[in-house]
C-alpha atoms as one frame of an Amber mdcrd trajectory, in Angstrom:
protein
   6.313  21.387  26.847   7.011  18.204  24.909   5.455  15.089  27.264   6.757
  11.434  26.697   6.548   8.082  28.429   9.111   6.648  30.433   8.886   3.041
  31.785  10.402   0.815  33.824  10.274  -2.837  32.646  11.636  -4.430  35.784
   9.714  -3.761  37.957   7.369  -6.711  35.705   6.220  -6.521  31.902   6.069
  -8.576  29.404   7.008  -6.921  25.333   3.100  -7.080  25.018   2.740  -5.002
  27.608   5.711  -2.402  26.713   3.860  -3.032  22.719   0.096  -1.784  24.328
   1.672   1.150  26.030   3.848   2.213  23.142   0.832   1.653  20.604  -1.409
   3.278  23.178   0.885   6.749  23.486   1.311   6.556  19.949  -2.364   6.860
  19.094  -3.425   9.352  21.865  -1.039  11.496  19.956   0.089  13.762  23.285
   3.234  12.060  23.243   6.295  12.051  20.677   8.400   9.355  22.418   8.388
   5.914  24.296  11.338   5.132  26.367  12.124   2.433  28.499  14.823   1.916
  31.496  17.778  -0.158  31.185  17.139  -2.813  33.953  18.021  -6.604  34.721
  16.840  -6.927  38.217  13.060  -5.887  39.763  13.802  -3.166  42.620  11.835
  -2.631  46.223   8.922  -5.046  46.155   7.785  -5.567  42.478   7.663  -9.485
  41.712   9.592  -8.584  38.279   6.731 -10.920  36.856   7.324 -12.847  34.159
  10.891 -11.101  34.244  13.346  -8.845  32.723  13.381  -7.401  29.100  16.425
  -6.434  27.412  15.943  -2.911  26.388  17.338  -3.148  22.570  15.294  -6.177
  21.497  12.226  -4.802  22.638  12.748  -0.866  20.971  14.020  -3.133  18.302
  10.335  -4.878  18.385   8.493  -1.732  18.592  10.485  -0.248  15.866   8.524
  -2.804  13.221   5.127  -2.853  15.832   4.973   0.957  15.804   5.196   4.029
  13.175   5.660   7.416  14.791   6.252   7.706  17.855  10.230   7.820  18.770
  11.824   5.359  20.621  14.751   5.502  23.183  16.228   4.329  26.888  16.865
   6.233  30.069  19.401   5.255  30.141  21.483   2.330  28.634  23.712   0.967
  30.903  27.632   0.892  29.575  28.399  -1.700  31.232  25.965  -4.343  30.073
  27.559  -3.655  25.736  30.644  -3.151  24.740  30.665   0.129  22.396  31.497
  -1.109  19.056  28.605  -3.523  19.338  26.012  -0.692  20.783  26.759   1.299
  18.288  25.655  -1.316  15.819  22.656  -2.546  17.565  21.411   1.032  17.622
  21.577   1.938  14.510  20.165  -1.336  13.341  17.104  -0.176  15.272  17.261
   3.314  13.980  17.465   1.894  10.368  14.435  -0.679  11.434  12.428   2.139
  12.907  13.007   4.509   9.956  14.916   7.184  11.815  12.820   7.383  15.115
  15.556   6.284  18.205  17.407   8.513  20.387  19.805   7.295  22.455  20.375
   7.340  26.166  23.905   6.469  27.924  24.506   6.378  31.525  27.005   4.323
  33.858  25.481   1.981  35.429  25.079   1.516  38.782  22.942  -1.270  40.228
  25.157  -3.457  41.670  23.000  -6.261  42.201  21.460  -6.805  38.648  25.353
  -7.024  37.560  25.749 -10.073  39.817  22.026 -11.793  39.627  23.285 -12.109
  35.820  27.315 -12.453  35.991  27.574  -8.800  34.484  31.373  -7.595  35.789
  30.521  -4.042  37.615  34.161  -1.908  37.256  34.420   0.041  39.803  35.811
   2.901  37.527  32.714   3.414  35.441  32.182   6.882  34.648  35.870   6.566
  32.869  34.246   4.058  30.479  31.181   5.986  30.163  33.191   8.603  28.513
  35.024   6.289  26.054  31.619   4.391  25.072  30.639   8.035  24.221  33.337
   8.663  22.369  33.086   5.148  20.360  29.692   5.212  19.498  29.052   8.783
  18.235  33.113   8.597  16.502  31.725   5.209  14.900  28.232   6.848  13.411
  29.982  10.055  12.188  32.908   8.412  10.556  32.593   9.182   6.526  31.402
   6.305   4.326  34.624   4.999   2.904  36.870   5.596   6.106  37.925   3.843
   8.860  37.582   4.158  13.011  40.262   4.080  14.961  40.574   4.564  18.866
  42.714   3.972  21.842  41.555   4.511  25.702  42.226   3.119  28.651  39.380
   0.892  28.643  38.512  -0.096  24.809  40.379   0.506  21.502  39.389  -0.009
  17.957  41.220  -0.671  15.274  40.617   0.091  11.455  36.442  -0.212  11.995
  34.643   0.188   9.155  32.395   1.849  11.216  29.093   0.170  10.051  26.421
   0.152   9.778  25.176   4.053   9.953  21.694   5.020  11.617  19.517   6.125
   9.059  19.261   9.465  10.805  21.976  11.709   9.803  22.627  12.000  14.171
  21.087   9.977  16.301  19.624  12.338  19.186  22.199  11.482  21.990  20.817
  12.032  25.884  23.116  12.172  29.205  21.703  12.679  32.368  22.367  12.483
  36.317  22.985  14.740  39.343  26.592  15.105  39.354  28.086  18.532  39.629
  31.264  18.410  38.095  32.108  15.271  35.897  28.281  14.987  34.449  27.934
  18.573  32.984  31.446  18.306  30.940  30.183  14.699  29.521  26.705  16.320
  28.389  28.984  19.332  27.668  30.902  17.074  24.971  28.415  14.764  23.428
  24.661  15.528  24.549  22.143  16.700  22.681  20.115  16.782  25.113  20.451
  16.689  28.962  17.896  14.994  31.451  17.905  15.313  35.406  16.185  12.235
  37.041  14.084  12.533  39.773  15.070  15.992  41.260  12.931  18.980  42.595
  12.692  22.327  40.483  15.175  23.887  42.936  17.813  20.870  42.197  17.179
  20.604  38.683  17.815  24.363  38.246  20.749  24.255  39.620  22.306  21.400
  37.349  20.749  23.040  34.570  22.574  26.192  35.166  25.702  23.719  35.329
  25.456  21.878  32.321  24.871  25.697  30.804  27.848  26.778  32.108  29.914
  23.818  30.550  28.229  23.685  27.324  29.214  27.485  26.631  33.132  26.492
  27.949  33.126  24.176  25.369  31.608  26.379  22.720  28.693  25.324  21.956
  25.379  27.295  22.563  23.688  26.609  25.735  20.716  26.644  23.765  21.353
  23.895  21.610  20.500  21.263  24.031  17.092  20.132  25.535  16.710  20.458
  29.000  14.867  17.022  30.670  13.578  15.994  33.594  12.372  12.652  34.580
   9.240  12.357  37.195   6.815  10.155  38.254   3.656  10.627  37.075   0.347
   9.659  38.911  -2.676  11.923  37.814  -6.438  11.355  38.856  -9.625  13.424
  37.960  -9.969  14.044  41.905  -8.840  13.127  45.110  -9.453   9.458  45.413
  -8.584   8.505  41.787  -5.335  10.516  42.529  -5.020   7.990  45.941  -6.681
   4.913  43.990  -3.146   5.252  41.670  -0.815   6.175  44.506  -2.158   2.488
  46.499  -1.512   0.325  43.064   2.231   1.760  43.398   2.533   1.412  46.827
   2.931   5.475  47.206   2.472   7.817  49.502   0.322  10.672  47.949   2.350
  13.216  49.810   5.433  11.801  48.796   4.587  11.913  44.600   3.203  15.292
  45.277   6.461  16.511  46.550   8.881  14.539  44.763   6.843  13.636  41.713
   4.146  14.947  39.195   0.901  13.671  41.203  -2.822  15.551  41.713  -5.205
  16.750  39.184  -4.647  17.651  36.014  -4.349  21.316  37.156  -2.689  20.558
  39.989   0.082  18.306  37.627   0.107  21.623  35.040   0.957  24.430  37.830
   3.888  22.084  38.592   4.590  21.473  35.078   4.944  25.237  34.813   7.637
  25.604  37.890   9.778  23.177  35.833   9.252  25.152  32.524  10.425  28.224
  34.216  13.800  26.893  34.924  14.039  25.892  31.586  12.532  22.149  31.329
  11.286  21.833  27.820  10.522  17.943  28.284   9.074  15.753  30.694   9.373
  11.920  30.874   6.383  10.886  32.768   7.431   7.426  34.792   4.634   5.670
  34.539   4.538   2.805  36.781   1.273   1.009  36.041   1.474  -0.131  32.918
  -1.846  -1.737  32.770  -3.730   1.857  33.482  -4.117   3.258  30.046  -6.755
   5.527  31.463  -3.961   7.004  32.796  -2.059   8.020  29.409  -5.762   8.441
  28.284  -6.473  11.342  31.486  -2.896  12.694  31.155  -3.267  12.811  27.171
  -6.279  14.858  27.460  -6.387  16.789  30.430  -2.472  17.681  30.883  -1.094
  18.178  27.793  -3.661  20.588  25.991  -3.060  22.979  29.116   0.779  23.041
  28.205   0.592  24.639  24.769
């Protein structure tokens, strides 16, 4: 099972911070991507100290401040870009990284960060979610020497020279969420990969089974996507290092051990292997404390040898 690290900004990190967790993955060498959230606005009781990030400039800084390890969001939020620029600030970063980003989309949906910053928040966003979609990838796999052209409800383009290309010859491109319907035909259509956030191995087997379903009704092999889930992580050598991390979160150790990825190493790998056998091939660990590197460290060593 492929392990990476998922973070979430908001809640209060500075690019130095995201840099020593990125550069610390990177060199442990158990994990082949860092990805960030897409996030404005702190959420529950984080101070959001010294405040938000924007999620491009700083995969944009790590794409010069690291070498190997990939890069990506979970996910970008559509309605904080318009397409036609997204599609140039990504592959900007791809080109600056040397071919390392992948590339999350999703929605959008926290209404508050829209208006703490004067961000407009449609209320018809899934529509747009589709056209960005469309845009971006139509942009990146538009032939040298030809032009873009699209008209939606939402956006249109006209005679784009479709610049500049990622140096990857595809980007990887993720969609993700709980939806039953509407989600699978979007991942269905453009995903190379398909991540469900925050669910338990009955819920996630479910969706999987889903976004199977729809992938094969559009023709494509079930088989060629990646199956994702993302969980929070909080792993301890015992009992009270488990509890020690749980407290710094302001967790319940019951609650991460039901909803989340929390115990000993063993305890973290048997649940590990309940997600694997409903087909998760990757995990995004949510790590929330981004000044425990001991915890990468314990996870890096400990977890991911038992996962083969």
């Amino acid at each position: 099972m492929d392990l990476r690290i998922f973070t979430e900004p908001q809640q209060g990190a500075s690019y130095d911070t995201l840099l020593r967790v990125a550069r610390t993955a990177e060199q442990l060498g158990a994990f082949s991507a860092f990805f960030r959230s897409d996030h404005y606005l702190r959420m529950g009781g984080a101070d959001g100290l010294p405040g938000p990030t924007d999620a491009w400039i700083t995969l944009a800084g790590l794409a010069r401040d690291t070498s190997t390890i990939r890069l990506g969001t979970l996910m970008t939020a559509a309605t904080f870009r318009l397409p036609g620029v997204l599609a140039i600030q990504v592959a900007q970063v791809d080109a600056m990284s040397g071919g390392r980003v992948e590339f999350g989309l999703g929605a959008g949906w926290y209404e508050e960060e829209h208006a703490a910053y004067g961000i407009p928040f449609p209320k018809e966003r899934f529509g747009r979610l589709e056209e960005q979609l469309a845009i971006v990838t139509g942009l990146w796999n538009t032939k040298l020497g030809d032009t873009f052209d699209f008209t939606g409800e939402y956006y249109r383009l006209v005679d784009s020279p479709a610049l500049p290309k990622p140096a990857q010859e595809r980007i990887p491109v993720l969609v993700g969420g709980t939806g039953p319907t509407r989600t699978p035909a979007l991942a269905a259509r453009f995903a190379d990969e398909f991540n469900q956030p925050f669910s338990s191995v009955e819920d996630t087997a479910a969706q999987f089974g889903r976004v199977r379903a729809a992938v094969e009704r559009a023709g494509r092999r079930a088989d060629d996507l990646v199956y994702s889930n993302a969980l929070v992580a909080c792993v301890g050598r015992d009992d009270a290092e488990v509890a020690r991390r749980a407290a710094v979160i302001g967790r319940d150790v019951a609650e991460l051990k039901a909803n989340g990825l929390a115990g000993t190493p063993d305890e973290v790998v048997a649940k590990l292997g309940r997600y694997a056998a409903v087909g998760t091939g990757r995990v995004y660990l949510q790590i929330l404390d981004l000044d425990d590197l001991d915890h990468l460290e314990l996870i890096a060593t400990q977890v991911a040898p038992q996962l083969g």
